[in-house]
PDB file of C-alpha atoms in Angstrom:
ATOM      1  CA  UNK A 271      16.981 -10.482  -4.951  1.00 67.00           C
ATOM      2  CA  UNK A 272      15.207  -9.200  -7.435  1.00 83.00           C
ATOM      3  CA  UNK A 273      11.685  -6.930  -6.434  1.00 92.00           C
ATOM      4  CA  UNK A 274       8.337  -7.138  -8.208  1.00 96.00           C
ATOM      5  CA  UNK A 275       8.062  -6.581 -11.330  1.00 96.00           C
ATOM      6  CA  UNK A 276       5.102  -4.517 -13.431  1.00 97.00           C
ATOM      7  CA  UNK A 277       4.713  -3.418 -17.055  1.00 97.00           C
ATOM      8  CA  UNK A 278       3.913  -1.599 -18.823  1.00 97.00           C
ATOM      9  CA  UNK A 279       4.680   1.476 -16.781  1.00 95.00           C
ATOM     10  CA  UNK A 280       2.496   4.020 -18.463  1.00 96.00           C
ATOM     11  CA  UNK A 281      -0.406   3.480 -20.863  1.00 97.00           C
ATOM     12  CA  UNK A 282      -2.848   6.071 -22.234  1.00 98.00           C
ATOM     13  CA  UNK A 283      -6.047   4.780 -23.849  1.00 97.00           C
ATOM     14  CA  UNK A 284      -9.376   5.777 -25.065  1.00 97.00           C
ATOM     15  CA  UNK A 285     -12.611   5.031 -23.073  1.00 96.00           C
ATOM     16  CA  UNK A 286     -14.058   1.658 -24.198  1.00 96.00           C
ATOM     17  CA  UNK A 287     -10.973   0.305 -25.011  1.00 97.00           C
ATOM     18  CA  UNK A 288      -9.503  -2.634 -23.133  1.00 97.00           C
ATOM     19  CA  UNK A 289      -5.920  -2.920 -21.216  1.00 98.00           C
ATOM     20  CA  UNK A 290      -4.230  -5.003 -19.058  1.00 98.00           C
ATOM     21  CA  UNK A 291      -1.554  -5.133 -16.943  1.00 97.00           C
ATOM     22  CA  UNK A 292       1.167  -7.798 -16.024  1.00 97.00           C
ATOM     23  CA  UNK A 293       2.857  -8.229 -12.098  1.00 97.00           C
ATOM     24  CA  UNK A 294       6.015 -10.985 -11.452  1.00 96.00           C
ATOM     25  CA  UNK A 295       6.120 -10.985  -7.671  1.00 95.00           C
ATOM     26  CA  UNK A 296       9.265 -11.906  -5.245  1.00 94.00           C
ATOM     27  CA  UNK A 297      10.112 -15.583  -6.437  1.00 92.00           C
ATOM     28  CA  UNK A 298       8.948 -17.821  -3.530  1.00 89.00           C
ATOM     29  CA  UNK A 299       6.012 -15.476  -2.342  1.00 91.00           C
ATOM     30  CA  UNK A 300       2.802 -17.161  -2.026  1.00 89.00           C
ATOM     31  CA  UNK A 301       0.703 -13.724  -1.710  1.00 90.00           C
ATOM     32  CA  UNK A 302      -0.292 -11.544  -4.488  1.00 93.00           C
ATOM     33  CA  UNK A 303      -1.712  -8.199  -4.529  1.00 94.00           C
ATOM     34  CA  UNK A 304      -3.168  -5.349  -6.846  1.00 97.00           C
ATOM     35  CA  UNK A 305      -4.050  -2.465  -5.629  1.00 97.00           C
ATOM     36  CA  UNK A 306      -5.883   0.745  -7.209  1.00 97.00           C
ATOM     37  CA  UNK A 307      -4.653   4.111  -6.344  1.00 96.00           C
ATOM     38  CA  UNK A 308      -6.094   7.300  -7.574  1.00 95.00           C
ATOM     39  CA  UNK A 309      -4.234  10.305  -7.487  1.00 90.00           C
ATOM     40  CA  UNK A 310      -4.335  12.115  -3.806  1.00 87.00           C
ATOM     41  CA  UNK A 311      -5.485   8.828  -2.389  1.00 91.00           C
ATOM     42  CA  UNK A 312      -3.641   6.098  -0.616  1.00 93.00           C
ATOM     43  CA  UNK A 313      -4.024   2.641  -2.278  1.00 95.00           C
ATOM     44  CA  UNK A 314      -6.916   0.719  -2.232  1.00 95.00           C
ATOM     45  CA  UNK A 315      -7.141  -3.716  -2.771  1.00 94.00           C
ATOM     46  CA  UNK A 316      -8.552  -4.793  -5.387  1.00 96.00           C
ATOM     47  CA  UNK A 317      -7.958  -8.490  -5.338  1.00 95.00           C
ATOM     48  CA  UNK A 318      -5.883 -10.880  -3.261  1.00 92.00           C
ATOM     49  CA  UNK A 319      -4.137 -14.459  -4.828  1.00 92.00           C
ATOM     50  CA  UNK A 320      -2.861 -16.918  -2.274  1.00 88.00           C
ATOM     51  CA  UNK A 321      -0.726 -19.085  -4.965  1.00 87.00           C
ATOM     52  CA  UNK A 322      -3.608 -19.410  -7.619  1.00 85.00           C
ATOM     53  CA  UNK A 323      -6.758 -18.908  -5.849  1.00 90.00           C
ATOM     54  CA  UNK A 324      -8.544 -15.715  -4.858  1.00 91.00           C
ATOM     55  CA  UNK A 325      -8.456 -14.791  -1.376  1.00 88.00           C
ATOM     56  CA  UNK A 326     -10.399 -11.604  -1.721  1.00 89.00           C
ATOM     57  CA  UNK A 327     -11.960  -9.575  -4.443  1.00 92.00           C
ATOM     58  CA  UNK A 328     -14.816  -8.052  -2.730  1.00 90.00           C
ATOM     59  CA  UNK A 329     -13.576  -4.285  -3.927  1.00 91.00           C
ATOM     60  CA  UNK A 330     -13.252  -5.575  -7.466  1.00 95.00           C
ATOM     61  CA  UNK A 331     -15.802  -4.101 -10.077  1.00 94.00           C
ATOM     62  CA  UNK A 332     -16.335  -7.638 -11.474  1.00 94.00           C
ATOM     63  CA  UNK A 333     -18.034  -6.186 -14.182  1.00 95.00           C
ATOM     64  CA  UNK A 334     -15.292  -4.540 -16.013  1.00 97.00           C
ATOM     65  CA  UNK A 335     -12.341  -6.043 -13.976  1.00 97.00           C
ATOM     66  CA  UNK A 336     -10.588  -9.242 -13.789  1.00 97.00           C
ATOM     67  CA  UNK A 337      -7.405 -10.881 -12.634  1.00 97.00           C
ATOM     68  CA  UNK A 338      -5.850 -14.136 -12.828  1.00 96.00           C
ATOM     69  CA  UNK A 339      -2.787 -15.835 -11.510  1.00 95.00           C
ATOM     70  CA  UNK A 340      -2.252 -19.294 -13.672  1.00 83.00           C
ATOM     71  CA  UNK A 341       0.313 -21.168 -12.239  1.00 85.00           C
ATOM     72  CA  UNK A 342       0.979 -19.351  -8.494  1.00 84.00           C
ATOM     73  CA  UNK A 343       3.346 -16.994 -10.169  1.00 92.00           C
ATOM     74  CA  UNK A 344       2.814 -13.969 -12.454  1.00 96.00           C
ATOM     75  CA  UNK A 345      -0.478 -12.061 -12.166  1.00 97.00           C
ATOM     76  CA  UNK A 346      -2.332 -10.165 -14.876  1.00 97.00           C
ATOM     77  CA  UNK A 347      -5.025  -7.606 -14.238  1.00 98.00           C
ATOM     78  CA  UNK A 348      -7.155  -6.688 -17.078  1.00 98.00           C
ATOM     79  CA  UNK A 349     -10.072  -4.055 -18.153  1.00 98.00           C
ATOM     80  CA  UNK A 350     -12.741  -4.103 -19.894  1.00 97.00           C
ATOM     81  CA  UNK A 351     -13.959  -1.902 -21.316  1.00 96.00           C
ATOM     82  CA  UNK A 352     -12.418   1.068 -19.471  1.00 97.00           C
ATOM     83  CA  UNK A 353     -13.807   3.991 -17.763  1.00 97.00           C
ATOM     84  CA  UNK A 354     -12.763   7.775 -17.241  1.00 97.00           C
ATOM     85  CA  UNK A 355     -12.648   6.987 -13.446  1.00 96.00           C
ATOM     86  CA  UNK A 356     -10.436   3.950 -13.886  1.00 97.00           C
ATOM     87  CA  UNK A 357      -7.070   6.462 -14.279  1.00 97.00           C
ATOM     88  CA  UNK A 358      -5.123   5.332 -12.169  1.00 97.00           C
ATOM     89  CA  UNK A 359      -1.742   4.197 -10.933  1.00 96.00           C
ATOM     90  CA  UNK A 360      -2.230   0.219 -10.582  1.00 97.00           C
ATOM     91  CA  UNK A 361       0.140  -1.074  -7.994  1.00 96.00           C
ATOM     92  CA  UNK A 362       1.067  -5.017  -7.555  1.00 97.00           C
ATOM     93  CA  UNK A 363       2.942  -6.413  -4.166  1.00 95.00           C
ATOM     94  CA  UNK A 364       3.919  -9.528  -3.252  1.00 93.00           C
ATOM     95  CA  UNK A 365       4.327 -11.344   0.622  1.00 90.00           C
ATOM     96  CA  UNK A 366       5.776 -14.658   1.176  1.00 85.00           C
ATOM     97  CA  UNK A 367       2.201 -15.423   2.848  1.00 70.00           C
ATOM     98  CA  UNK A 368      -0.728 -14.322   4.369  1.00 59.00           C
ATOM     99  CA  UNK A 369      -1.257 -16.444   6.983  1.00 58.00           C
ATOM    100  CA  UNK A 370       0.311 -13.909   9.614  1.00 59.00           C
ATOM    101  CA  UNK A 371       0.019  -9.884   9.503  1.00 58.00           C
ATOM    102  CA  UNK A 372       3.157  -8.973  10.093  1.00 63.00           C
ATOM    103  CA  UNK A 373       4.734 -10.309   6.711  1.00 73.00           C
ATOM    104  CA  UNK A 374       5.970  -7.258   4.615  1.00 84.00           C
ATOM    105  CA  UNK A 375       4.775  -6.649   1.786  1.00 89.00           C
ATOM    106  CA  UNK A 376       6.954  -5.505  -1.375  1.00 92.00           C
ATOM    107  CA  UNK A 377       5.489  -3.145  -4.082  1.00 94.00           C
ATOM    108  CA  UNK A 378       6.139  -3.256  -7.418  1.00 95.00           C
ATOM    109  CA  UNK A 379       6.787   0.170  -9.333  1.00 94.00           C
ATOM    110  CA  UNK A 380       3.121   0.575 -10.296  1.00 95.00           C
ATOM    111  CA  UNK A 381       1.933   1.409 -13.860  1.00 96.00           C
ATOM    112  CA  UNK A 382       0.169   4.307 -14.496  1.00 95.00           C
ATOM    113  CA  UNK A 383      -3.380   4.629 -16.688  1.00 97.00           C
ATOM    114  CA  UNK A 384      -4.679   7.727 -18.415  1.00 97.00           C
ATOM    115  CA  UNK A 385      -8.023   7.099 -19.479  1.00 97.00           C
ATOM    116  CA  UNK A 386      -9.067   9.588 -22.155  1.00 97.00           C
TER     117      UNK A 386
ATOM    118  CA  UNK B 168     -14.429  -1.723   8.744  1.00 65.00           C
ATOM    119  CA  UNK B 169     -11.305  -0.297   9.201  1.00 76.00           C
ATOM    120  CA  UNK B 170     -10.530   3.496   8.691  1.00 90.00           C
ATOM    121  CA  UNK B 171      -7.373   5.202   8.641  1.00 96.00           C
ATOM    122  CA  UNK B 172      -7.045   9.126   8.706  1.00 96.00           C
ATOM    123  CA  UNK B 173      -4.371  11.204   7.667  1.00 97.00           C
ATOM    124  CA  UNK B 174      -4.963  14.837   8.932  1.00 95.00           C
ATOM    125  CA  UNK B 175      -2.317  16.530   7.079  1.00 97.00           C
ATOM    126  CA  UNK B 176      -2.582  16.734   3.555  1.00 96.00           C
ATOM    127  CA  UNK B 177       1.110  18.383   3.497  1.00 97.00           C
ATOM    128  CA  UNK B 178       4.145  18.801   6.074  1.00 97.00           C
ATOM    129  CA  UNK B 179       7.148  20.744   5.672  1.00 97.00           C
ATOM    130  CA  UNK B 180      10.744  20.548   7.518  1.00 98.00           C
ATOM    131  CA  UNK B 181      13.779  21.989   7.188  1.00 97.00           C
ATOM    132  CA  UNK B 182      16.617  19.168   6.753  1.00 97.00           C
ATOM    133  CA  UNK B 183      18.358  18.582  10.131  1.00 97.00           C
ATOM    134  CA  UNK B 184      15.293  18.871  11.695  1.00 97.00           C
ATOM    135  CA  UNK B 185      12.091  16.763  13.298  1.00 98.00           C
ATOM    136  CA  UNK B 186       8.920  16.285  11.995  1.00 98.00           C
ATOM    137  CA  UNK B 187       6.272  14.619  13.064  1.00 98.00           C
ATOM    138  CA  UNK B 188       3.078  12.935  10.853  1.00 98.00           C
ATOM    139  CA  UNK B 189       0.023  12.407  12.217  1.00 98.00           C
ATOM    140  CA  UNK B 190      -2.450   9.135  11.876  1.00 98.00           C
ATOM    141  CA  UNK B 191      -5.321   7.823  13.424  1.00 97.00           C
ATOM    142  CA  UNK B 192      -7.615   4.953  13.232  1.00 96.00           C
ATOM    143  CA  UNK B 193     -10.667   2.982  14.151  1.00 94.00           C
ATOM    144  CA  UNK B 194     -10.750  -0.768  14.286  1.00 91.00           C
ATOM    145  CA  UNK B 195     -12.878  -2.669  16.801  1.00 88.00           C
ATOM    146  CA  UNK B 196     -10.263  -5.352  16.646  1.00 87.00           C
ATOM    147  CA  UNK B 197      -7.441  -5.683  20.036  1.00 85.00           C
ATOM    148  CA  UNK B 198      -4.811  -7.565  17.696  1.00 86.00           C
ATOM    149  CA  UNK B 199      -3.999  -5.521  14.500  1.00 89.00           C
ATOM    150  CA  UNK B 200      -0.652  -4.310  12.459  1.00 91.00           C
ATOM    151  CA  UNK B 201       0.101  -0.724  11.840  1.00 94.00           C
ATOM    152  CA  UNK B 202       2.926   0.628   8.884  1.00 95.00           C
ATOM    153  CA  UNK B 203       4.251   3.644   7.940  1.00 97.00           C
ATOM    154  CA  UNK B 204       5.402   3.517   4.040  1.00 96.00           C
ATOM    155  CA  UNK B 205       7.049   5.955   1.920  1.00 96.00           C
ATOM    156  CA  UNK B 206       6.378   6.620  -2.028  1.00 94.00           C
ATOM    157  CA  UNK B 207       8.951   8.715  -3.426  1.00 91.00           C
ATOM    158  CA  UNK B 208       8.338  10.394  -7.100  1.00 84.00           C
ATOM    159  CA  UNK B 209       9.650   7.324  -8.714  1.00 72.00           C
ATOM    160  CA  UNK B 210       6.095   6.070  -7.243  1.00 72.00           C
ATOM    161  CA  UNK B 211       7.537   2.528  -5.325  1.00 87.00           C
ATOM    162  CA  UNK B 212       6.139   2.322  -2.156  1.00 92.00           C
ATOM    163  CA  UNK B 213       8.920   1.577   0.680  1.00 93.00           C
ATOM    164  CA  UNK B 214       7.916   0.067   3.736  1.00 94.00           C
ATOM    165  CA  UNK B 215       9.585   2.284   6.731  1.00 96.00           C
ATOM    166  CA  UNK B 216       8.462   1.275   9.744  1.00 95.00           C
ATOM    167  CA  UNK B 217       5.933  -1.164  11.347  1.00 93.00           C
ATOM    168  CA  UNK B 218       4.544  -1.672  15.304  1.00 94.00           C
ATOM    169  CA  UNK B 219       2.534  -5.060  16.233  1.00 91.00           C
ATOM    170  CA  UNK B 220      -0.872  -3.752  18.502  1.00 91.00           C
ATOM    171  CA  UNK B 221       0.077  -6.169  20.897  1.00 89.00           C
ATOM    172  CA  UNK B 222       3.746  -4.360  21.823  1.00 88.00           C
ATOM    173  CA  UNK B 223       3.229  -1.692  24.203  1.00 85.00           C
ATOM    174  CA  UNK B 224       6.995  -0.588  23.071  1.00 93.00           C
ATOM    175  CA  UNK B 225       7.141   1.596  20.667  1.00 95.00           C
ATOM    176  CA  UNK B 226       9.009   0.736  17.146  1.00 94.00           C
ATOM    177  CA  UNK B 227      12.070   2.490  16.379  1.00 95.00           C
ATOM    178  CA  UNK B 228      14.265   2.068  12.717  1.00 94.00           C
ATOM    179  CA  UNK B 229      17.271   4.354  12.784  1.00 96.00           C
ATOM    180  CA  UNK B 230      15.992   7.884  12.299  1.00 97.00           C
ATOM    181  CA  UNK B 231      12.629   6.873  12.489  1.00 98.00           C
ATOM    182  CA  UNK B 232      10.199   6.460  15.192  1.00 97.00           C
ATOM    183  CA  UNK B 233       6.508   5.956  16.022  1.00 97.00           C
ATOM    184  CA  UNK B 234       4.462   7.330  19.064  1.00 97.00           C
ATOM    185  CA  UNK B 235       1.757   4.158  19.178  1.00 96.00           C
ATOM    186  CA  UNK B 236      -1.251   5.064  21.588  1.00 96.00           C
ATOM    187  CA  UNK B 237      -3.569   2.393  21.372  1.00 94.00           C
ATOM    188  CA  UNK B 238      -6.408   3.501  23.665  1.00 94.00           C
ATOM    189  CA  UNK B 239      -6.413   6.845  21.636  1.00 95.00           C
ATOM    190  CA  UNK B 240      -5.837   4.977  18.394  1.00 96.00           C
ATOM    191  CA  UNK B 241      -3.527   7.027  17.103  1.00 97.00           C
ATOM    192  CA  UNK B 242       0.071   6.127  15.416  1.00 97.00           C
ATOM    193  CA  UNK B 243       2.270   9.199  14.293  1.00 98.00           C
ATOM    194  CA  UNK B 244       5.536   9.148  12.356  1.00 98.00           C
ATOM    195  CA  UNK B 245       8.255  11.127  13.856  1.00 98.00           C
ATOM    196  CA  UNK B 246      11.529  11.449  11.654  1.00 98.00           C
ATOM    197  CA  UNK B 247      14.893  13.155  13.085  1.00 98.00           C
ATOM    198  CA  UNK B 248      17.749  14.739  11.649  1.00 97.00           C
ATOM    199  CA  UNK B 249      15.263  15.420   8.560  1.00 98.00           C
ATOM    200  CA  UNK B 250      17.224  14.787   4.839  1.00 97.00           C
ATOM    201  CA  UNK B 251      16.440  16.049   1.782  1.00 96.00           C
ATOM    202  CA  UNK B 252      15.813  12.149   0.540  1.00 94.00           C
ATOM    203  CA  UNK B 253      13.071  11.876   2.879  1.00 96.00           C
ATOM    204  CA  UNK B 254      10.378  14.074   1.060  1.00 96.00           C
ATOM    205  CA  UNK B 255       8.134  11.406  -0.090  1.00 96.00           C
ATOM    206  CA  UNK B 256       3.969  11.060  -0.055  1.00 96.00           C
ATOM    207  CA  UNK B 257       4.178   9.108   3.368  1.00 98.00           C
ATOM    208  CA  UNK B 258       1.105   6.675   3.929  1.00 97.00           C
ATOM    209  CA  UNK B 259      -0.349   4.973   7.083  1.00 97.00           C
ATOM    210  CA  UNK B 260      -1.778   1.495   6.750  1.00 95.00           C
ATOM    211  CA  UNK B 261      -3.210  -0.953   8.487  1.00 93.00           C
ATOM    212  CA  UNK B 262      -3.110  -4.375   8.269  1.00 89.00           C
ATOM    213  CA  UNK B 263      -5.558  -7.330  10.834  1.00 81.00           C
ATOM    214  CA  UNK B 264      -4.391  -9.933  12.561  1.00 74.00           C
ATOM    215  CA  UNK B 265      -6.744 -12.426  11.806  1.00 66.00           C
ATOM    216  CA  UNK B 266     -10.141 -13.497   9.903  1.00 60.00           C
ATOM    217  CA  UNK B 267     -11.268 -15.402   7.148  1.00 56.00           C
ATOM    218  CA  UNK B 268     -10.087 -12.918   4.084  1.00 58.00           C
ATOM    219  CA  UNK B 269      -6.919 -11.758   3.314  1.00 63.00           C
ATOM    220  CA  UNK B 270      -4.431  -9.647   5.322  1.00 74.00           C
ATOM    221  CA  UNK B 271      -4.199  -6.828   2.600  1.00 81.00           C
ATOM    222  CA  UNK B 272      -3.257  -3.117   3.697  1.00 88.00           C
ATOM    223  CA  UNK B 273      -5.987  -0.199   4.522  1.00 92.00           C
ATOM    224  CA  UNK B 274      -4.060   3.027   3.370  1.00 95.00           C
ATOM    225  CA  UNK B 275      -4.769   6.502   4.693  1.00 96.00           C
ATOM    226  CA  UNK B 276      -4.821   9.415   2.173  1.00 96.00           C
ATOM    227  CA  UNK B 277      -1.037   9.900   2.631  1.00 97.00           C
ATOM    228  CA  UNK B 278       0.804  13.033   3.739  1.00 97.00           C
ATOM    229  CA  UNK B 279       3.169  14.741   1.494  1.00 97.00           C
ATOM    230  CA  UNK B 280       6.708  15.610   3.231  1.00 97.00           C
ATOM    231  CA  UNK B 281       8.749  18.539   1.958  1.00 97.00           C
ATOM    232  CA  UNK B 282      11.716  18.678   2.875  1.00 97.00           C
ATOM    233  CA  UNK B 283      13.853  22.034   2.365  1.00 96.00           C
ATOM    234  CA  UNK B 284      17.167  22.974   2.863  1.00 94.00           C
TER     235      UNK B 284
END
């Protein structure tokens, strides 16, 4: 079975400048996930998609950020414009559905911003 | 909400032997989830263990073991018979039962295991 999917894997851009990121979760899994995670610091959600609806965004800087799942499948996660503070290693996982909390969920590799 | 609190910025242990990782948290929930990943260099986070609140027995996977006190709220991470592919940034999450949101993870700070031969 194949795991989730993210790319790019590294991207370097100026301030200002936009950039977004694409996630293929688990095929079959309902639940999607991004997650922010600055370096020394565990992971923290940014938005929750249960098929092709938000579930949660509440820690998303709306302002800058957004995120949409068309279809229930892949997710992109974009910025705009982009901050110093936004490097980052952006990390997408996939459940088969949140409707219990024991359901693993699977990480994707993650893909690293440098902000410069 | 929930916090979770890694104490140890950075363990060491010798392969062959046990270490143990510390993690505490504060809910005001009874029902909850608590993990243990691991994130290797390559940076993709593994789950390696995972006890339901509810289970006063503690979870066990292979060399890998918890120590789940829930009136102290603490969970710690004891591995045995230490190997060198076990040094990883090793994170503490955890996850509610129930509510109206989502069910995503709350991550401590991590705790990065060395592991020398």
């Amino acid at each position: 079975e194949a795991g989730v999917a993210q790319s790019p894997r590294y991207k370097i851009i100026e301030k200002r400048q936009s950039v977004a990121f694409w996630c293929n979760p688990i095929s079959g899994h309902a639940t999607l996930y991004w997650y922010q995670q600055i370096l020394g610091q565990g992971p923290k959600l940014l938005i929750q998609f249960q098929n092709n609806g938000v579930v949660d965004d509440s820690q998303l800087p709306k302002d800058r950020f957004s995120a949409e799942r068309l279809k229930g499948v892949d997710s992109t996660l974009k910025i705009q414009p982009a901050k110093l503070e936004d490097s980052a290693v952006y990390l997408c996982a996939s459940s088969k559905n949140r409707d219990t909390g024991k359901n693993e969920q699977f990480f994707g590799p993650g893909t690293r911003l440098t902000v410069l | 909400a929930q916090t979770v609190t890694q104490s140890q910025p950075e363990m060491s242990v010798q392969e062959a032997e046990t270490v143990t990782l510390s993690c505490t948290y504060d809910t005001s929930e009874s029902d909850y989830y608590l993990f243990w990943y691991k994130q290797p260099p390559s940076r993709q986070m593994i789950l390696v263990i995972r006890q339901e609140a509810y289970k006063q027995q503690n979870a066990t996977e292979n060399r890998f073991s918890v120590n789940f006190q829930k009136a102290a709220k603490s969970f710690s991470l004891k591995i045995s018979d230490s190997q060198l592919g076990d040094a990883a940034m090793y994170f503490c999450a955890y996850r509610r039962v129930r509510g109206n949101s989502g069910y995503a993870l709350n991550f401590g700070k991590g705790t990065s295991l060395l592991v020398t031969p």
